[in-house]
mmCIF file with all atom_site columns, C-alpha atoms in Angstrom:
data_model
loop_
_atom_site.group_PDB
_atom_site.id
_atom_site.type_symbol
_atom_site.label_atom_id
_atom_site.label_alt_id
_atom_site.label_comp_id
_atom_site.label_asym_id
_atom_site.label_entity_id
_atom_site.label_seq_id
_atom_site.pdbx_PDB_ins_code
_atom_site.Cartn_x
_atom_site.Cartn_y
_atom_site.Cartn_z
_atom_site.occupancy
_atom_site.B_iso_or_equiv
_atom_site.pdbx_formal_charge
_atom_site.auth_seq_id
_atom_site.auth_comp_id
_atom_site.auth_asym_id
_atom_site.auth_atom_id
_atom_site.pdbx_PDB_model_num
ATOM 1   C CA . UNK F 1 1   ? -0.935  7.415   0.322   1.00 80.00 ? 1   UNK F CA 1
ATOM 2   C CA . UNK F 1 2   ? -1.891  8.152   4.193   1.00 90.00 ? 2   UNK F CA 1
ATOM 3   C CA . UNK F 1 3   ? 0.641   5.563   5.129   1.00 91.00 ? 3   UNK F CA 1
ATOM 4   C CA . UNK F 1 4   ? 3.654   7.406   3.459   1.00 93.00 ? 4   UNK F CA 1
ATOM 5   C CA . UNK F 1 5   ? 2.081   10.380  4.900   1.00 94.00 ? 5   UNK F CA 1
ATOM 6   C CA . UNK F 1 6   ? 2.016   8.983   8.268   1.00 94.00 ? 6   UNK F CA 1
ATOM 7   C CA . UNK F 1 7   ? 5.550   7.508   7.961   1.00 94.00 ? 7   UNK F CA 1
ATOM 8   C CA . UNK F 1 8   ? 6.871   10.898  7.005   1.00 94.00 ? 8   UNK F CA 1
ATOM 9   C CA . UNK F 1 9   ? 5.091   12.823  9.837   1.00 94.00 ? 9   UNK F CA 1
ATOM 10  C CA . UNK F 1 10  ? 6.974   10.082  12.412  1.00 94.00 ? 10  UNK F CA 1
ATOM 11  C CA . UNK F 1 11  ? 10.228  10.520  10.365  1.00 93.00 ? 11  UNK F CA 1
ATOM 12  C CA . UNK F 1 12  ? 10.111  13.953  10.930  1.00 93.00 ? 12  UNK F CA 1
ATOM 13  C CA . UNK F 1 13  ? 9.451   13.163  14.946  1.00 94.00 ? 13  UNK F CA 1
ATOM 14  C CA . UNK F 1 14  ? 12.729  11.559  15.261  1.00 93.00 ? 14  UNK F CA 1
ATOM 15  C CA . UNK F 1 15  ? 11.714  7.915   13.940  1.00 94.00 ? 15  UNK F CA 1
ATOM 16  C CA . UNK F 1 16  ? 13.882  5.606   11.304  1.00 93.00 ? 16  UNK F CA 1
ATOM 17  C CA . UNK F 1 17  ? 12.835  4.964   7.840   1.00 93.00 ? 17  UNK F CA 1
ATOM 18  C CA . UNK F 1 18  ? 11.848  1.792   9.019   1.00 94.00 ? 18  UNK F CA 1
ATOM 19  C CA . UNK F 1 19  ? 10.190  2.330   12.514  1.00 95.00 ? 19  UNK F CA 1
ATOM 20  C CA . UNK F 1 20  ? 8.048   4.635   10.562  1.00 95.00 ? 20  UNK F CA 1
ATOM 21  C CA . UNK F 1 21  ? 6.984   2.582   8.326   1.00 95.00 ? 21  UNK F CA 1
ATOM 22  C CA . UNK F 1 22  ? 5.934   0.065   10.106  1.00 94.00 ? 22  UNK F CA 1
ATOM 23  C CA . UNK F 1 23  ? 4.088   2.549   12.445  1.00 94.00 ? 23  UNK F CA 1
ATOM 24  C CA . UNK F 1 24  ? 2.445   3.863   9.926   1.00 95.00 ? 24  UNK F CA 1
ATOM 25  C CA . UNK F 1 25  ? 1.303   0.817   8.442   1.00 94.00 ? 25  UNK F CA 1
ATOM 26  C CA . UNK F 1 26  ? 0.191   -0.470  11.922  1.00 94.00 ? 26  UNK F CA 1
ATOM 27  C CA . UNK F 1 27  ? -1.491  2.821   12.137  1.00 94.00 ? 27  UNK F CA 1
ATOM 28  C CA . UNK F 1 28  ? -3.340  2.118   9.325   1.00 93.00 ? 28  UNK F CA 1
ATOM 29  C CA . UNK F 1 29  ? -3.901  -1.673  9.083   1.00 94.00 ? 29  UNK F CA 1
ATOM 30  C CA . UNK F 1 30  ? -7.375  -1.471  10.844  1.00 95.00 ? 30  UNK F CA 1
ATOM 31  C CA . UNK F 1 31  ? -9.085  1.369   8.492   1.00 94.00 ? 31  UNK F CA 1
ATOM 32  C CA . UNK F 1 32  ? -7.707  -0.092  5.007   1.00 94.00 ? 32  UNK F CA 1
ATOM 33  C CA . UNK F 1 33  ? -8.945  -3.657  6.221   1.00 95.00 ? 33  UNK F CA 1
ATOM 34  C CA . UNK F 1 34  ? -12.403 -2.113  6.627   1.00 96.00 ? 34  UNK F CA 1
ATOM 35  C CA . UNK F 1 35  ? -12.413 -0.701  3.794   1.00 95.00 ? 35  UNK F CA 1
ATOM 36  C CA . UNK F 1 36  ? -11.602 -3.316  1.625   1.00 95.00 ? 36  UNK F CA 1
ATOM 37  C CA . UNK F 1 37  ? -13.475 -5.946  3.261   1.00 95.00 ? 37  UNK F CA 1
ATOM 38  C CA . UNK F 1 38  ? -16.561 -3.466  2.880   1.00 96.00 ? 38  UNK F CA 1
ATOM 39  C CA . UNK F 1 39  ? -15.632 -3.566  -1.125  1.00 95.00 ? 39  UNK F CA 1
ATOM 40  C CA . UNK F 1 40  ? -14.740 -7.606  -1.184  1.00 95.00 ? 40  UNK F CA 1
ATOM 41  C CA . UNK F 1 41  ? -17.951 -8.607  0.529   1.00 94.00 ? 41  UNK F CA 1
ATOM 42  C CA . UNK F 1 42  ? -19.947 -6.304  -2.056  1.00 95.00 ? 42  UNK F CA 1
ATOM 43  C CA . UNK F 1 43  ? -18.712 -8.355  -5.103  1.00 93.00 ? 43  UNK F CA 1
ATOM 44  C CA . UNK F 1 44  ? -19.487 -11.684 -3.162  1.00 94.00 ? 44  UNK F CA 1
ATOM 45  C CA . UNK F 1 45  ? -23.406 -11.509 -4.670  1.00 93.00 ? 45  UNK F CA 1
ATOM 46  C CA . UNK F 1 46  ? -21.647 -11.338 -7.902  1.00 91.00 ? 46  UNK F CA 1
ATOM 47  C CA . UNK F 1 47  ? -19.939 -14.261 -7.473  1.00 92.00 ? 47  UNK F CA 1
ATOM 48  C CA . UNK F 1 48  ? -22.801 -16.660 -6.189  1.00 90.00 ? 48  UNK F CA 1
ATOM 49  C CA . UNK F 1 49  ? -25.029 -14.838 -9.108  1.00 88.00 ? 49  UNK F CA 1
ATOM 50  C CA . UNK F 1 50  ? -27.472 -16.967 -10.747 1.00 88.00 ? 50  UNK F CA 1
ATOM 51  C CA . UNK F 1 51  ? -29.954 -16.854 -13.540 1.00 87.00 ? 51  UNK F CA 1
ATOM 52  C CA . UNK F 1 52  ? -29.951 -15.307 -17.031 1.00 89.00 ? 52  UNK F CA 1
ATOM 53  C CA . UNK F 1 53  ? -26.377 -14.013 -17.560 1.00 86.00 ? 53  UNK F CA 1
ATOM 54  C CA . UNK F 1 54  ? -25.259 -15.582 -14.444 1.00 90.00 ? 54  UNK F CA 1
ATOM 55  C CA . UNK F 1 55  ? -21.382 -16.106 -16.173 1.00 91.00 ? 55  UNK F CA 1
ATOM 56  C CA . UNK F 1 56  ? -21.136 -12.876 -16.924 1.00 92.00 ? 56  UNK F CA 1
ATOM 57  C CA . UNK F 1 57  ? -21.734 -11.824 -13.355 1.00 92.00 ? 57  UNK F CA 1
ATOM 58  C CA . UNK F 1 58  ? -20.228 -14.607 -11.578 1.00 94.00 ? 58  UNK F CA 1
ATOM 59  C CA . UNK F 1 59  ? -17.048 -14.054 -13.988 1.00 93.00 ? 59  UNK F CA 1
ATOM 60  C CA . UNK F 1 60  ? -17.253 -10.255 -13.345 1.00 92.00 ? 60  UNK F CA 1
ATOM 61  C CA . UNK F 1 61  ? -17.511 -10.789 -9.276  1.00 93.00 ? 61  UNK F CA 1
ATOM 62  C CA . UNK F 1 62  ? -14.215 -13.161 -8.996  1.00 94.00 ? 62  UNK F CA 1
ATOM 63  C CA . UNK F 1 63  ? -12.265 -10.704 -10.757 1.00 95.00 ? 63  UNK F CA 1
ATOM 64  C CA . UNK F 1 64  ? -13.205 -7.790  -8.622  1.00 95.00 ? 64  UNK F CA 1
ATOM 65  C CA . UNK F 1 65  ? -13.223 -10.074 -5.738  1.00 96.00 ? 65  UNK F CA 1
ATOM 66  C CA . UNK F 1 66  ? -9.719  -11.408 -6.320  1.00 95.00 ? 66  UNK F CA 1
ATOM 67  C CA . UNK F 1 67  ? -8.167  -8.165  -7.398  1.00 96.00 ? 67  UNK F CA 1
ATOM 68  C CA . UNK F 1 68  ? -9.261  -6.420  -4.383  1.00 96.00 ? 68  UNK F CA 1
ATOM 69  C CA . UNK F 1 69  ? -7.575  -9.138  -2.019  1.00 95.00 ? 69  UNK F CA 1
ATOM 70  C CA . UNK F 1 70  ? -4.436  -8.760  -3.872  1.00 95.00 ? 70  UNK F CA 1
ATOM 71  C CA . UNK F 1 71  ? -4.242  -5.120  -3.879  1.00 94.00 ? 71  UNK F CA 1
ATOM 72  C CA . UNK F 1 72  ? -5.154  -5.483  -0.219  1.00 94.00 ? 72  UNK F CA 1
ATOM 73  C CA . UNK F 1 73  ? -2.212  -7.855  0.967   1.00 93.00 ? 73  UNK F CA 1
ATOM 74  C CA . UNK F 1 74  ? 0.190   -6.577  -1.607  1.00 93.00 ? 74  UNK F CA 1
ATOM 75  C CA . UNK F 1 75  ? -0.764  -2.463  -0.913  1.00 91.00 ? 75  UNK F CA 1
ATOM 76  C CA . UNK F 1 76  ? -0.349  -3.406  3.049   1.00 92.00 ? 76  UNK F CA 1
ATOM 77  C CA . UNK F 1 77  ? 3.173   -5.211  2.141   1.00 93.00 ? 77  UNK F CA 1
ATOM 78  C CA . UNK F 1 78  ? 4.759   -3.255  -0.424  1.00 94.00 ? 78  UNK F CA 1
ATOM 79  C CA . UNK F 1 79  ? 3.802   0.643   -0.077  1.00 94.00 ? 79  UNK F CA 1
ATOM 80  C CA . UNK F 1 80  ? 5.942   0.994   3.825   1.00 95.00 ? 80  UNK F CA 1
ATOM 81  C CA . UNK F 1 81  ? 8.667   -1.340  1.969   1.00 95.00 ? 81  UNK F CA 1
ATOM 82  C CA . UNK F 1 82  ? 8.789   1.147   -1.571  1.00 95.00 ? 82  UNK F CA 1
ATOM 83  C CA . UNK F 1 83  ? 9.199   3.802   1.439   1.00 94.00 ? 83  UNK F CA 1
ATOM 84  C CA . UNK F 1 84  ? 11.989  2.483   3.676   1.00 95.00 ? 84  UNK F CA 1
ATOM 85  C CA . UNK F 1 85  ? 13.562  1.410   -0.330  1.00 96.00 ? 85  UNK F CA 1
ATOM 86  C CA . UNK F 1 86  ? 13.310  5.475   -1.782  1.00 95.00 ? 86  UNK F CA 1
ATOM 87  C CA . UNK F 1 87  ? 14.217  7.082   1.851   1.00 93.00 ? 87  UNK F CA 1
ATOM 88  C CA . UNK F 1 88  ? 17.709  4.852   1.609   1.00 94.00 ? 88  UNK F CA 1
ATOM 89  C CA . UNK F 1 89  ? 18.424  5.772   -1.979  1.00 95.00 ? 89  UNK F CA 1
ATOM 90  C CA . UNK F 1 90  ? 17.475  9.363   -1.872  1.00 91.00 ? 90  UNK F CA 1
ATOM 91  C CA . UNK F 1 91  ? 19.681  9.222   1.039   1.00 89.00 ? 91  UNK F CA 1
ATOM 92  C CA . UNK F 1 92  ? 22.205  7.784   -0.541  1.00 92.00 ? 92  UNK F CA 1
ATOM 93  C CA . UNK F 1 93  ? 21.749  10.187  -3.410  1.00 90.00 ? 93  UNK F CA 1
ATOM 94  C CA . UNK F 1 94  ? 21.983  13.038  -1.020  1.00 87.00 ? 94  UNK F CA 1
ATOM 95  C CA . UNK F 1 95  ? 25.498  11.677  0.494   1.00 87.00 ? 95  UNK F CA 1
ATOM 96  C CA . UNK F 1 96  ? 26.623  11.153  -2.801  1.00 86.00 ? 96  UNK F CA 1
ATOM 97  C CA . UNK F 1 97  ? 26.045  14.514  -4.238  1.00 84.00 ? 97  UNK F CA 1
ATOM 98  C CA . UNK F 1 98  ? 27.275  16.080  -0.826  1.00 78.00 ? 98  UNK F CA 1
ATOM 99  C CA . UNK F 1 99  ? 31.102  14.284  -1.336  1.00 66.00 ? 99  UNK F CA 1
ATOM 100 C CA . UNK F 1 100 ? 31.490  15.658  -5.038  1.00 62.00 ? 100 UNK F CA 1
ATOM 101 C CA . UNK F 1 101 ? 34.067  17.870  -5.588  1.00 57.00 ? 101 UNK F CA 1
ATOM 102 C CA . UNK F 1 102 ? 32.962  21.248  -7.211  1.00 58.00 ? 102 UNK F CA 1
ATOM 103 C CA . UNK F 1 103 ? 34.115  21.716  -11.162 1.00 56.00 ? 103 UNK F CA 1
ATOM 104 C CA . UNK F 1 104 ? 36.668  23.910  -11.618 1.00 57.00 ? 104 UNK F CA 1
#
């Protein structure tokens, strides 16, 4: 969410689609990678769980673990792409709409 925020904000400074996006996902790199590396390494005692329901655990913890990596790399990827993608079609919407000729 804050890096579509941030993208719009440098949008509206004058910035492409584009430039802003990938501003605002260098902008934003450092605090999401803290964050989820905060999460990631607080499943990792799940995952090298031992002891009475140790499968459940260990199980539990590579789930959580893996899911949060790929919502990591794939959140850090796609969400500035999905933004440049929508600003160039509701841009393309807007042109389109703008050249029809009013009903008579």
């Amino acid at each position: 969410i804050l890096i579509v925020e941030f993208a719009k904000q440098a949008e509206e400074e004058g910035m492409t689609a584009v430039d802003a996006a990938i501003n605002a996902a260098k902008t934003r790199l450092r605090p999401i990678l803290m964050t989820s590396f905060a999460f990631i390494l607080g499943v990792v005692p799940l995952m090298i769980a031992d002891g009475a329901g140790a499968e459940m655990r260990q199980a539990l913890g590579t789930t959580v673990f893996s899911g949060m990596v790929g919502v990591t790399f794939f959140g850090l990827i796609f969400t500035p792409t999905f933004y440049v993608a929508c600003r160039w079609l509701a841009d393309k919407m807007r042109a389109l709409m703008g050249r029809q000729t009013p009903a008579t």
